[in-house]
Coordinates of C-alpha atoms and ligand atoms in Angstrom, one line a residue:
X1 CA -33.7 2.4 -19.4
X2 CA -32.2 -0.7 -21.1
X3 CA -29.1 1.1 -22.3
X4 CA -28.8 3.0 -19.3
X5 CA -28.4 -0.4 -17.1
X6 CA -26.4 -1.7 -20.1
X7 CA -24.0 1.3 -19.3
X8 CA -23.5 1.0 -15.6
X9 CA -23.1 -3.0 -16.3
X10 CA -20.0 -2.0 -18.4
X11 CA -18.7 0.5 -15.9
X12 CA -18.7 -1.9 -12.9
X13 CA -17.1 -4.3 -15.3
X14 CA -14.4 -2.2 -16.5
X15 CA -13.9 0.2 -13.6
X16 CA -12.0 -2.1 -11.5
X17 CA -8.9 -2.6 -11.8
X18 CA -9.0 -6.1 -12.7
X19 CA -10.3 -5.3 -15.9
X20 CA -8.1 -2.5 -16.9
X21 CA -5.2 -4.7 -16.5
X22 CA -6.7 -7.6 -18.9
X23 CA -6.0 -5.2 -21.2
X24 CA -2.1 -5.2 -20.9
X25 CA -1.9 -9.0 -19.8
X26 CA -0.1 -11.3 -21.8
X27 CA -3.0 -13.9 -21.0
X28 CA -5.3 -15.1 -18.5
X29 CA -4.7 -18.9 -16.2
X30 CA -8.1 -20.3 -14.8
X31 CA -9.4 -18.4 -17.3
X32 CA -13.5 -18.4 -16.9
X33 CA -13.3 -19.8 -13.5
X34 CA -13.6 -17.5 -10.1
X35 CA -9.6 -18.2 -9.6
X36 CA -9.2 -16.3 -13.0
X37 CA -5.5 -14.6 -13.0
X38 CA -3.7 -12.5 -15.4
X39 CA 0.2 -12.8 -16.0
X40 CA 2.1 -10.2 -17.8
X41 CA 5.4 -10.1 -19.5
X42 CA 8.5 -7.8 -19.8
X43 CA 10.1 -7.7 -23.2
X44 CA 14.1 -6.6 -22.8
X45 CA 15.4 -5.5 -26.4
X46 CA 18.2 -7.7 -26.5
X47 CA 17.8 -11.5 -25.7
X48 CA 19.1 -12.9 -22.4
X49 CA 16.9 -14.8 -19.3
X50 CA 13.7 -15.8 -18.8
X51 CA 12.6 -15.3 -15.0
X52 CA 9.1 -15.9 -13.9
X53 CA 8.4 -14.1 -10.8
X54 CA 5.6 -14.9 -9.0
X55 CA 3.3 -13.7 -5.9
X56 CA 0.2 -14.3 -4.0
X57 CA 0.3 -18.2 -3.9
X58 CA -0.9 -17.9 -0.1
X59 CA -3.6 -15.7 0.2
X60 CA -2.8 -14.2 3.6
X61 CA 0.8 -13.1 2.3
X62 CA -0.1 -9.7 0.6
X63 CA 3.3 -8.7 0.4
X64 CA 4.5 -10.8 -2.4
X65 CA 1.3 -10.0 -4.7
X66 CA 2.0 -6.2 -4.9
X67 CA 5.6 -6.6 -4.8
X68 CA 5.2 -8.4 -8.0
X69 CA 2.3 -5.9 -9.7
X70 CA 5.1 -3.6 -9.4
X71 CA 7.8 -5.5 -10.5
X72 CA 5.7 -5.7 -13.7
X73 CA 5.9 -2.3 -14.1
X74 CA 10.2 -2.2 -14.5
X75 CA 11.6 -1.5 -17.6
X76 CA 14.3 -4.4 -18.7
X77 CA 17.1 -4.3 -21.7
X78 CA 17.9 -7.8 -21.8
X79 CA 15.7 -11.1 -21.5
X80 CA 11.9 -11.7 -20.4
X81 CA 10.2 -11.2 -17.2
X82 CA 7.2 -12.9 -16.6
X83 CA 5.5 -11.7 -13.9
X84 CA 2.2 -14.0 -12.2
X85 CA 1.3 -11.3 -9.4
X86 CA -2.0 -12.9 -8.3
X87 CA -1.5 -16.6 -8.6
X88 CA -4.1 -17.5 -5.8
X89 CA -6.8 -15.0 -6.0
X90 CA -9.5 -16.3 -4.5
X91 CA -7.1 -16.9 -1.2
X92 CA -5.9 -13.2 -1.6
X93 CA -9.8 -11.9 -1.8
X94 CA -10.2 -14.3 1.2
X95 CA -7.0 -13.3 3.0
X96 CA -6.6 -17.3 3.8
X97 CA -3.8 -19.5 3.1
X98 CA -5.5 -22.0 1.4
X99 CA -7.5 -22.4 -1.2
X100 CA -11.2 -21.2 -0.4
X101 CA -13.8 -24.0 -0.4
X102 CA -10.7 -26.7 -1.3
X103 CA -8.6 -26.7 2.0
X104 CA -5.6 -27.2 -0.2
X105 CA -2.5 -25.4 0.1
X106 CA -1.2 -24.4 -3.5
X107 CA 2.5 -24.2 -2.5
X108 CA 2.4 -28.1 -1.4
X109 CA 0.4 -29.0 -4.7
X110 CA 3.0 -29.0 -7.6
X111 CA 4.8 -32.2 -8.5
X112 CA 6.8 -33.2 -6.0
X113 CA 10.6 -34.1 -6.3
X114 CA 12.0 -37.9 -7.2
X115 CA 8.3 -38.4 -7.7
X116 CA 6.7 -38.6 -11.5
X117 CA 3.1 -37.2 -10.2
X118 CA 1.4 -34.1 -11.3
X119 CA 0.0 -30.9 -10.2
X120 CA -2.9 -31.4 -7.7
X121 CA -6.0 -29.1 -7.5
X122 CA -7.1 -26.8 -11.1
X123 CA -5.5 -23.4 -9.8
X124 CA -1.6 -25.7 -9.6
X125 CA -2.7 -27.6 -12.8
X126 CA -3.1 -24.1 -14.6
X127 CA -0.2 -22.6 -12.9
X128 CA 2.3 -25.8 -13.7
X129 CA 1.1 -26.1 -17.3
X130 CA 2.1 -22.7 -17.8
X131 CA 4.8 -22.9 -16.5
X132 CA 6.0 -26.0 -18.2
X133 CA 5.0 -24.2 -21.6
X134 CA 7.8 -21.1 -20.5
X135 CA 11.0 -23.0 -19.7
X136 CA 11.8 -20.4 -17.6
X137 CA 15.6 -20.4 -16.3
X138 CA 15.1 -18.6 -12.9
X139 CA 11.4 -18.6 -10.8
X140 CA 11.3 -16.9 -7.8
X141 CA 8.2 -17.1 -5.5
X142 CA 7.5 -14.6 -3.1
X143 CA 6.2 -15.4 0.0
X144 CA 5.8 -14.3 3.4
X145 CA 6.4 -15.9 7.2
X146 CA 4.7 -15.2 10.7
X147 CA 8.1 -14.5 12.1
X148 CA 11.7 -13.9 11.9
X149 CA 13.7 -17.1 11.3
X150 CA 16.5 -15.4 12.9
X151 CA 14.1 -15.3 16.3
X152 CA 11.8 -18.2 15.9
X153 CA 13.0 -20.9 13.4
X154 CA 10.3 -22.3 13.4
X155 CA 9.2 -20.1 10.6
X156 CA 10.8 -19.2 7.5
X157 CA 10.1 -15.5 7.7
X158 CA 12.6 -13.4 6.0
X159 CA 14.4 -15.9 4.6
X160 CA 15.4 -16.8 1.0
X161 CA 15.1 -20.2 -0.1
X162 CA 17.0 -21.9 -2.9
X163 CA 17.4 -24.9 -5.1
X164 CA 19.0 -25.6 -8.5
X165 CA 22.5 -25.3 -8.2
X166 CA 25.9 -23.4 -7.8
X167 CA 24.8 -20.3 -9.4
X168 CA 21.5 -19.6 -7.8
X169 CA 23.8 -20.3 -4.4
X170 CA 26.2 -17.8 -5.4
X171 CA 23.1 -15.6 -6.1
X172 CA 21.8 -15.6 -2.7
X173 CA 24.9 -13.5 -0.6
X174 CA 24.7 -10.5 -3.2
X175 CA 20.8 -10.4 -2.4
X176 CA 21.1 -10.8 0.9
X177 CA 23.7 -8.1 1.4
X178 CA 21.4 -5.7 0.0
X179 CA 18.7 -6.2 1.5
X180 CA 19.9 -7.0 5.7
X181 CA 21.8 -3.3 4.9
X182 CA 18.5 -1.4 6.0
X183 CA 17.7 -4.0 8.6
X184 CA 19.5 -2.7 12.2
X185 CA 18.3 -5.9 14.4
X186 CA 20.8 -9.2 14.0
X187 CA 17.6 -11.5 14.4
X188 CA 15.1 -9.5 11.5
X189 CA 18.1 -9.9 8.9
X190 CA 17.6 -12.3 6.1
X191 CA 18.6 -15.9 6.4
X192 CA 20.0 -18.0 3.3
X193 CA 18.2 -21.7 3.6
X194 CA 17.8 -24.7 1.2
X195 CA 16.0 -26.7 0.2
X196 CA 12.3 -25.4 -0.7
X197 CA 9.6 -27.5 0.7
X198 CA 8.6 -30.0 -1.3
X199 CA 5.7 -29.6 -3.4
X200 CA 6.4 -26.1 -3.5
X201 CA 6.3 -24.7 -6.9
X202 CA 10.1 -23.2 -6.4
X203 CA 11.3 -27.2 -5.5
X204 CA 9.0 -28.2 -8.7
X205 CA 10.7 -25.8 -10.8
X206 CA 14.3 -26.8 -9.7
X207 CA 13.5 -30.6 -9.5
X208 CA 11.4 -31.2 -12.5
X209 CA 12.2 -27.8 -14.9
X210 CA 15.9 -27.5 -14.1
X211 CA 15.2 -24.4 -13.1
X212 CA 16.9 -21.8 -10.2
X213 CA 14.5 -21.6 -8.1
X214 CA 13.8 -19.4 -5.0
X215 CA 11.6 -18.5 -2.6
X216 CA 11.2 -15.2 -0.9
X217 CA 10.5 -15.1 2.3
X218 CA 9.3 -11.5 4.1
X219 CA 8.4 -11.2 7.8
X220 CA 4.8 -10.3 8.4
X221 CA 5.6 -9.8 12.2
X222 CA 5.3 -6.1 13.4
X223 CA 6.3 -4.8 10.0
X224 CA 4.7 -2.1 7.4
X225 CA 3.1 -4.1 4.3
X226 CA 5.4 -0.7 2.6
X227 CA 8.4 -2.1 4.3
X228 CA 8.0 -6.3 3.0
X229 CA 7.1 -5.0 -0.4
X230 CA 10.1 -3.1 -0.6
X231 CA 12.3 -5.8 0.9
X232 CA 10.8 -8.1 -2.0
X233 CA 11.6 -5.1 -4.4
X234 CA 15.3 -5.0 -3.2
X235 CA 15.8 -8.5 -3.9
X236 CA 14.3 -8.5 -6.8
X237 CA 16.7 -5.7 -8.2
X238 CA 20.3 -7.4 -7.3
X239 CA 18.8 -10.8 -9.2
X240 CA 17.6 -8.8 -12.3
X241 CA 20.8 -6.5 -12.4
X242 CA 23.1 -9.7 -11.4
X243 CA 21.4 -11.2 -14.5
X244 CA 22.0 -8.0 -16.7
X245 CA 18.5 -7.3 -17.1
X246 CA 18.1 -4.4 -15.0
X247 CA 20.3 -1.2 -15.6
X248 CA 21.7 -0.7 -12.3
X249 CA 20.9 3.3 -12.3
X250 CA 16.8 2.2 -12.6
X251 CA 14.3 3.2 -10.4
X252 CA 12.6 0.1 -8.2
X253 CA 10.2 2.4 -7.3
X254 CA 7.8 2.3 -10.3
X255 CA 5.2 4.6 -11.2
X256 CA 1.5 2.8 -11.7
X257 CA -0.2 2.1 -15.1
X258 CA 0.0 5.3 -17.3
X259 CA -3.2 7.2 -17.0
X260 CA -4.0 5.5 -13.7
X261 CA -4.9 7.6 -10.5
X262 CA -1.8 7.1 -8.9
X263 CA -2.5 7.0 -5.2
X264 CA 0.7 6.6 -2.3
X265 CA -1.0 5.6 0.7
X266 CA 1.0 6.3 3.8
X267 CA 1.5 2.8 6.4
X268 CA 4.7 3.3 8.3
X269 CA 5.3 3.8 12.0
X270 CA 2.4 6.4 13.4
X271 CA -0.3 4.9 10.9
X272 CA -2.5 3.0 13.3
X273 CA -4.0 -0.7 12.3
X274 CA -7.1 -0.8 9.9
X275 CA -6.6 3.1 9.1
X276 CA -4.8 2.0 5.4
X277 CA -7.4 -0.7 4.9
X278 CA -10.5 1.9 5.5
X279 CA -8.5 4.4 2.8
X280 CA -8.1 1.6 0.4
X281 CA -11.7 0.5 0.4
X282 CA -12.9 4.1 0.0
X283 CA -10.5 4.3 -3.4
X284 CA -11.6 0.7 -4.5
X285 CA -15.1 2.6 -6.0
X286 CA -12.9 5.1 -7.7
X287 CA -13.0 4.0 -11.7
X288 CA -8.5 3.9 -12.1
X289 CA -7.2 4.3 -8.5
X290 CA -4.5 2.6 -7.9
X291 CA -3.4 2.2 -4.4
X292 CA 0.2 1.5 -4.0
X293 CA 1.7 1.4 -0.1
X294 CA 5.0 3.9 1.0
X295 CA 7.0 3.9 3.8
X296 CA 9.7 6.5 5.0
X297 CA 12.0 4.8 2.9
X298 CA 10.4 5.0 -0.5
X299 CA 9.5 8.4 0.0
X300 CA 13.1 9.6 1.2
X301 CA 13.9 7.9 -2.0
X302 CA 11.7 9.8 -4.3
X303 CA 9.0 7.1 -4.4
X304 CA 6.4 10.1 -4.5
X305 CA 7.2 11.3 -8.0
X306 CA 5.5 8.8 -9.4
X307 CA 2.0 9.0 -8.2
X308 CA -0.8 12.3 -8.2
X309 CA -2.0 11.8 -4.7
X310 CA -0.5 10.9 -1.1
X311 CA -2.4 10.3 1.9
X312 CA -1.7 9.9 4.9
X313 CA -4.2 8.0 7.4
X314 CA -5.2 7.5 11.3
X315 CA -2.5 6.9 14.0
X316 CA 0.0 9.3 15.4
X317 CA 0.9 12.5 13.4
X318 CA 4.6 12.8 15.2
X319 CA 5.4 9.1 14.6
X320 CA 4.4 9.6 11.3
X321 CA 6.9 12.7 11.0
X322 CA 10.0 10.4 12.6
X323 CA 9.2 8.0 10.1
X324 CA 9.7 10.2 7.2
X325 CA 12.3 11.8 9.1
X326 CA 13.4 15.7 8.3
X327 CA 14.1 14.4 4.2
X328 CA 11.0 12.6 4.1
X329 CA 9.1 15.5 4.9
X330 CA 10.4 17.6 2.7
X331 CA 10.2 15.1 -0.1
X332 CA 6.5 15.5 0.7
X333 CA 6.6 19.4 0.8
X334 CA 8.1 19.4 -2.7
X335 CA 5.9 16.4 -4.1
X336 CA 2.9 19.0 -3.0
X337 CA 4.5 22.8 -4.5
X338 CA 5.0 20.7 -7.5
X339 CA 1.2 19.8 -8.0
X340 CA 1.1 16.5 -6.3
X341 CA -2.2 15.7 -4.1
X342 CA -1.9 15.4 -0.2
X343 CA -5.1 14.3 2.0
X344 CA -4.4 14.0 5.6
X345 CA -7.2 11.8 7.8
X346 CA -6.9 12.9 11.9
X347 CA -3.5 12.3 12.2
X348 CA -2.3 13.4 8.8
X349 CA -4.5 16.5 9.0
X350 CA -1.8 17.2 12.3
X351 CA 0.8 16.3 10.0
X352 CA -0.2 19.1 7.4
X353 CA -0.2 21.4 10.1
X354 CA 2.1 24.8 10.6
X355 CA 2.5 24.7 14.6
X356 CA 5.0 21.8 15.8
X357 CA 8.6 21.6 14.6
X358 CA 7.9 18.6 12.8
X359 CA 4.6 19.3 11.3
X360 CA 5.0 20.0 6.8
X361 CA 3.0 23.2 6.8
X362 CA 1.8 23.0 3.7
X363 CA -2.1 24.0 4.8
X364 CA -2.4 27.3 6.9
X365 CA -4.0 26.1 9.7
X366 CA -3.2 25.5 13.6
X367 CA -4.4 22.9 15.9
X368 CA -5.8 23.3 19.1
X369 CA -3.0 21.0 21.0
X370 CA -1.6 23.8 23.5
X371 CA -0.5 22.9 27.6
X372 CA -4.1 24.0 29.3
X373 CA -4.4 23.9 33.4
X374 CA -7.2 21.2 33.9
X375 CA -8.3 21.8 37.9
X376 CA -6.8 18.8 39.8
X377 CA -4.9 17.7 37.0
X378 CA -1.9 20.0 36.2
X379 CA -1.0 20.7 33.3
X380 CA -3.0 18.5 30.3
X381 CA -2.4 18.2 26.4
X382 CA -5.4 19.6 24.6
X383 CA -5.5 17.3 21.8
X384 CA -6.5 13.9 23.8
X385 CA -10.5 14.2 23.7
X386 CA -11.0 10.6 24.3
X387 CA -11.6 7.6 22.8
X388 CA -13.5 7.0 19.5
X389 CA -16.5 8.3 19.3
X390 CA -19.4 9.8 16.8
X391 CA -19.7 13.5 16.1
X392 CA -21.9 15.2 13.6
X393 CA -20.6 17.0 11.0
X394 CA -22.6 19.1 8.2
X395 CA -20.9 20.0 4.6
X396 CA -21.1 23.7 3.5
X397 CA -21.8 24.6 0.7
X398 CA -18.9 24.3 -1.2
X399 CA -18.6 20.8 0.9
X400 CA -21.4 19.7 -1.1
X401 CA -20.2 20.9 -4.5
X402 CA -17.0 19.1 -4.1
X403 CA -18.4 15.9 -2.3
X404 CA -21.6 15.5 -2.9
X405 CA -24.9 17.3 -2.1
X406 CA -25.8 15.7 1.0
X407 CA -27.5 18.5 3.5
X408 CA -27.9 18.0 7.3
X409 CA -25.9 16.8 10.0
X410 CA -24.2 13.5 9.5
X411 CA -23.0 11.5 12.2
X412 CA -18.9 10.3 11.9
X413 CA -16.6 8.5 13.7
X414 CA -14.1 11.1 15.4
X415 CA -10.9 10.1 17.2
X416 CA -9.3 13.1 18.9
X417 CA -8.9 14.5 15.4
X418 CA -7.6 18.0 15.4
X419 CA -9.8 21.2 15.9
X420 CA -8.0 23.3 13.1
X421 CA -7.9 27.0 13.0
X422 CA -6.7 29.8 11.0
X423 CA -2.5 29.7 11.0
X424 CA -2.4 33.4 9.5
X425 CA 0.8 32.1 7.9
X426 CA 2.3 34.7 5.3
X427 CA 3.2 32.5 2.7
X428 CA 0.4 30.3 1.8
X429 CA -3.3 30.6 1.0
X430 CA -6.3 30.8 3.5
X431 CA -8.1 27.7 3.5
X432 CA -11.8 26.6 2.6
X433 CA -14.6 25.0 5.1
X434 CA -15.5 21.9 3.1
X435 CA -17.7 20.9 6.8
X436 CA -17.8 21.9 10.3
X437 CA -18.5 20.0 13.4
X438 CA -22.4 20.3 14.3
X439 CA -21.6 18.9 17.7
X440 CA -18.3 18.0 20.4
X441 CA -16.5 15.9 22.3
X442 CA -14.4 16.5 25.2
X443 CA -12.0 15.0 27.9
X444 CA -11.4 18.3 29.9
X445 CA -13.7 20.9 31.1
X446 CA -11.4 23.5 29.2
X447 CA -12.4 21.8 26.0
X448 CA -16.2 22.5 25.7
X449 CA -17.1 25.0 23.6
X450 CA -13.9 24.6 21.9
X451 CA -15.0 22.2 19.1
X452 CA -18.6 22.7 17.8
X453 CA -18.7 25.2 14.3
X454 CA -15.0 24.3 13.9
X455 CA -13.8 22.8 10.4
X456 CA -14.2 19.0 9.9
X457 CA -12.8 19.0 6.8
X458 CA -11.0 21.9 5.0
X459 CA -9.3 22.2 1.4
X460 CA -6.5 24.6 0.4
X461 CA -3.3 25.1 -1.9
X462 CA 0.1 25.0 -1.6
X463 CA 2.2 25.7 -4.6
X464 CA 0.9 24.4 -7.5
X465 CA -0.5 20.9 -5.6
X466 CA -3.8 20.7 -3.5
X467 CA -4.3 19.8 0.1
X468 CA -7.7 18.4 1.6
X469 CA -7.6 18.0 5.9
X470 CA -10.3 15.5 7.7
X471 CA -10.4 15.5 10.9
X472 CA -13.2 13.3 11.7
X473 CA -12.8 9.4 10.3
X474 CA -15.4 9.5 7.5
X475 CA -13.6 6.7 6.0
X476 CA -14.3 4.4 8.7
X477 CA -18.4 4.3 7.8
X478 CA -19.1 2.6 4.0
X479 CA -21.5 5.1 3.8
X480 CA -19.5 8.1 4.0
X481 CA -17.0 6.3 1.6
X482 CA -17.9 7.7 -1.6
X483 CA -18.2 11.5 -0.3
X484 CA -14.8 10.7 1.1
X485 CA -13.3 9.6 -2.4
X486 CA -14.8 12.7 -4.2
X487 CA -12.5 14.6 -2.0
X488 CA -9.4 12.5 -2.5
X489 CA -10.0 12.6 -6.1
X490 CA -10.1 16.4 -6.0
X491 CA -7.0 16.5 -4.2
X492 CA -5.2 14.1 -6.7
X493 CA -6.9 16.6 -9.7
X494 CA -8.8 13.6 -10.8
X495 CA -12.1 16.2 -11.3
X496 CA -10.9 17.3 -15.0
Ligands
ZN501 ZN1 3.7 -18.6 1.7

């Protein structure tokens, strides 16, 4: 009994990701305190600069924390990288500004400039001795603002900030060009500002360190936390290939940790509010997921190759579609006939589909979407059942092999999910039940009767890849999250 407690102690130690990537840190700041962070470097092969990059110093800016944890994972021939991706973690666990339980702000709590005074508060103490220790030549800090300065300058919001001279002002243009190319509206472009805030630990770096310093500021405003990552990525890429330390023909999209269960998680246009949130708290259990957000762009781009599983969430299935636009879907179609995992939740099960012009067929089933006559009404949509409700579901039996053996009828959030049938389509597979509906909802008269004994949840082929559909949002109830991951896993061929 001891050993067998001993055993799951270890496991929830090690399964998160947290401690798989003490493993590969370079060391630990705040070490044995709760605002314990690990930093990691990048060794070029020849010698050339040292740039710190670092993310997460305001806890309600996620942006610049995984924009940096993938940074980390670039490959450089010349210099150091030193990459701090979580320099605030009890803010980012918090989603707060400030420091939890201090009401400091870390970027106004590093030495400030024309002053001789110090770092205030243990987490910038730790951070400032480091960096003090590196003699870094270029720290860039990524941040993020409420707004576009462009619209409201009142905020900083996709911005960069500099300070430390001529060359980290000639430095700015050549990001800033790359990255306002993808933006279409004057007032979301990037802005070029000076000086840092003081106390900030870019104006501490330039005015104490002689460093070039610079913030990065994304927009948080109406954007995908895919798109600001990538914006930080893209600025990222012109400094380190400026500075020779990128080759210019790399990929900035990075494949996660080797052996890892790389997971794409879909939050573009058409992927409705906490829908990526509920997916990334049902892989957070999951011993080696790791979740990394995609947008239209990064899969148009190839991002996909990288990573065993995509899924796409909640929200609108045709928005979702534009998004990706034509190449984007069939990015996805290949990433799936080539073995990659693809789960699609309510919308993304519509997605998968092989009846609308835009849907990927990769699964052969229809959806029950078709112009019906509703008495009094005219002519109605058959998909809109509603708003969010609970329907019960049961698991057959090869449901329960795959997911877990839980018998009986369990209730689940639905959201005009789709009521799959058969497609009949040629060229691909017949799908499995994995659960039907035990009981319906409807808008319409037409609709009863239409739902009940249908699949909730179905698993199929296509090519050499594997395709799981939910209609229902299972996701949604922490209860249902672990039978949930078991079929995520099984999609991304994490079951051995
Ligand atoms: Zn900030």
């Amino acid at each position: 009994m001891w050993r067998w407690l001993m055993l799951v102690g270890i496991l929830a130690v090690t399964g998160g990701s947290c401690g798989a990537e003490e493993g590969t840190a370079a060391g630990i700041l705040s070490r044995g305190t709760s605002a314990a962070t690990p930093w990691f470097v990048v060794e070029g092969k020849e010698p050339g600069p040292l740039v710190v990059i670092s993310g997460g110093v305001h806890g309600d800016e996620p942006a610049g924390a995984r924009a940096a944890e993938q940074v980390r994972h670039w490959k450089i021939q010349k210099g150091r990288l030193l990459v701090l991706p979580r320099a605030n973690v009890t803010a980012l666990a918090a989603g707060k500004r400030k420091i939890p339980g201090e009401n400091r702000d870390l970027n106004r709590s590093f030495p400030k400039a024309g002053e001789q005074g110090m770092a205030e508060g243990t987490i910038a103490e730790s951070i400032w001795e480091w960096l003090q220790a590196q003699r870094p030549d270029w720290v860039i800090d990524l941040h993020e603002g409420y707004d576009f300065h462009g619209r409201q300058p009142a905020s900083v919001g996709s911005s960069i900030i500099e300070a430390g001279g001529s060359e980290v002002e000639a430095m700015v243009p050549l990001m800033l060009e790359a990255v306002n190319a993808e933006i279409v509206d004057p007032q979301r472009k990037f802005q070029h500002l000076h000086p840092p805030v003081n106390g900030s630990l870019a104006r501490a770096a330039a005015a104490h360190l002689g460093c070039h310093a610079m913030i990065l500021e994304t927009t948080t405003r109406d954007q995908a936390l895919s798109l600001r990552v990538r914006q930080h990525r893209t600025m990222l890429k012109v400094l380190l290939e400026e500075l020779g330390m990128l080759a210019t023909d790399a990929p900035d999209y990075p494949r996660p940790r080797e052996g890892a269960f790389a997971v794409a998680l879909f939050d573009d246009a058409g992927a409705s509010g906490s829908g990526p949130q509920q997916v990334e708290a049902t892989l957070s259990k999951v011993q080696g997921a790791e979740v990394w957000r995609v947008g239209g762009d990064d899969v148009r781009d190839g991002a996909l190759a990288g990573f065993d599983l995509v899924v796409f969430p909640g929200g609108s299935a045709s928005r979702q579609a534009e998004a990706l636009g034509e190449g984007g879907r069939e990015k996805v179609r290949t990433f799936v006939r080539e073995g990659g995992g693809y789960a699609g939740i309510c919308a993304g099960a519509y997605l998968a589909a092989t009846n609308y012009s835009w849907s990927l067929g990769i699964s052969n089933h229809r959806t029950f979407c078709e112009m019906r006559e509703v008495p009094g009404q005219g002519e109605k949509s058959m998909w809109y059942r509603g708003p969010s409700s609970t329907v019960e579901m049961e698991l057959t039996e090869e449901g329960r092999k795959m997911m877990g053996n839980i018998s009986g009828e369990l209730g689940v959030r639905y959201h005009n999910g789709p009521i799959m049938s058969p497609a009949g389509e040629s060229d691909l597979p017949e799908f499995r039940v994995l659960a039907r509906f035990r009981s319906e909802v409807s808008h319409y008269a037409v609709q009863e009767g239409t739902m009940e004994g249908t699949p909730a949840i179905l698993a199929t082929e296509c090519g050499r890849g594997r395709v799981v559909c939910i209609s229902p949002h299972p996701e949604s109830t922490p209860e249902w999250r672990p039978m949930m991951a078991r079929s995520l896993s099984w999609a991304g061929r994490q079951d051995g």
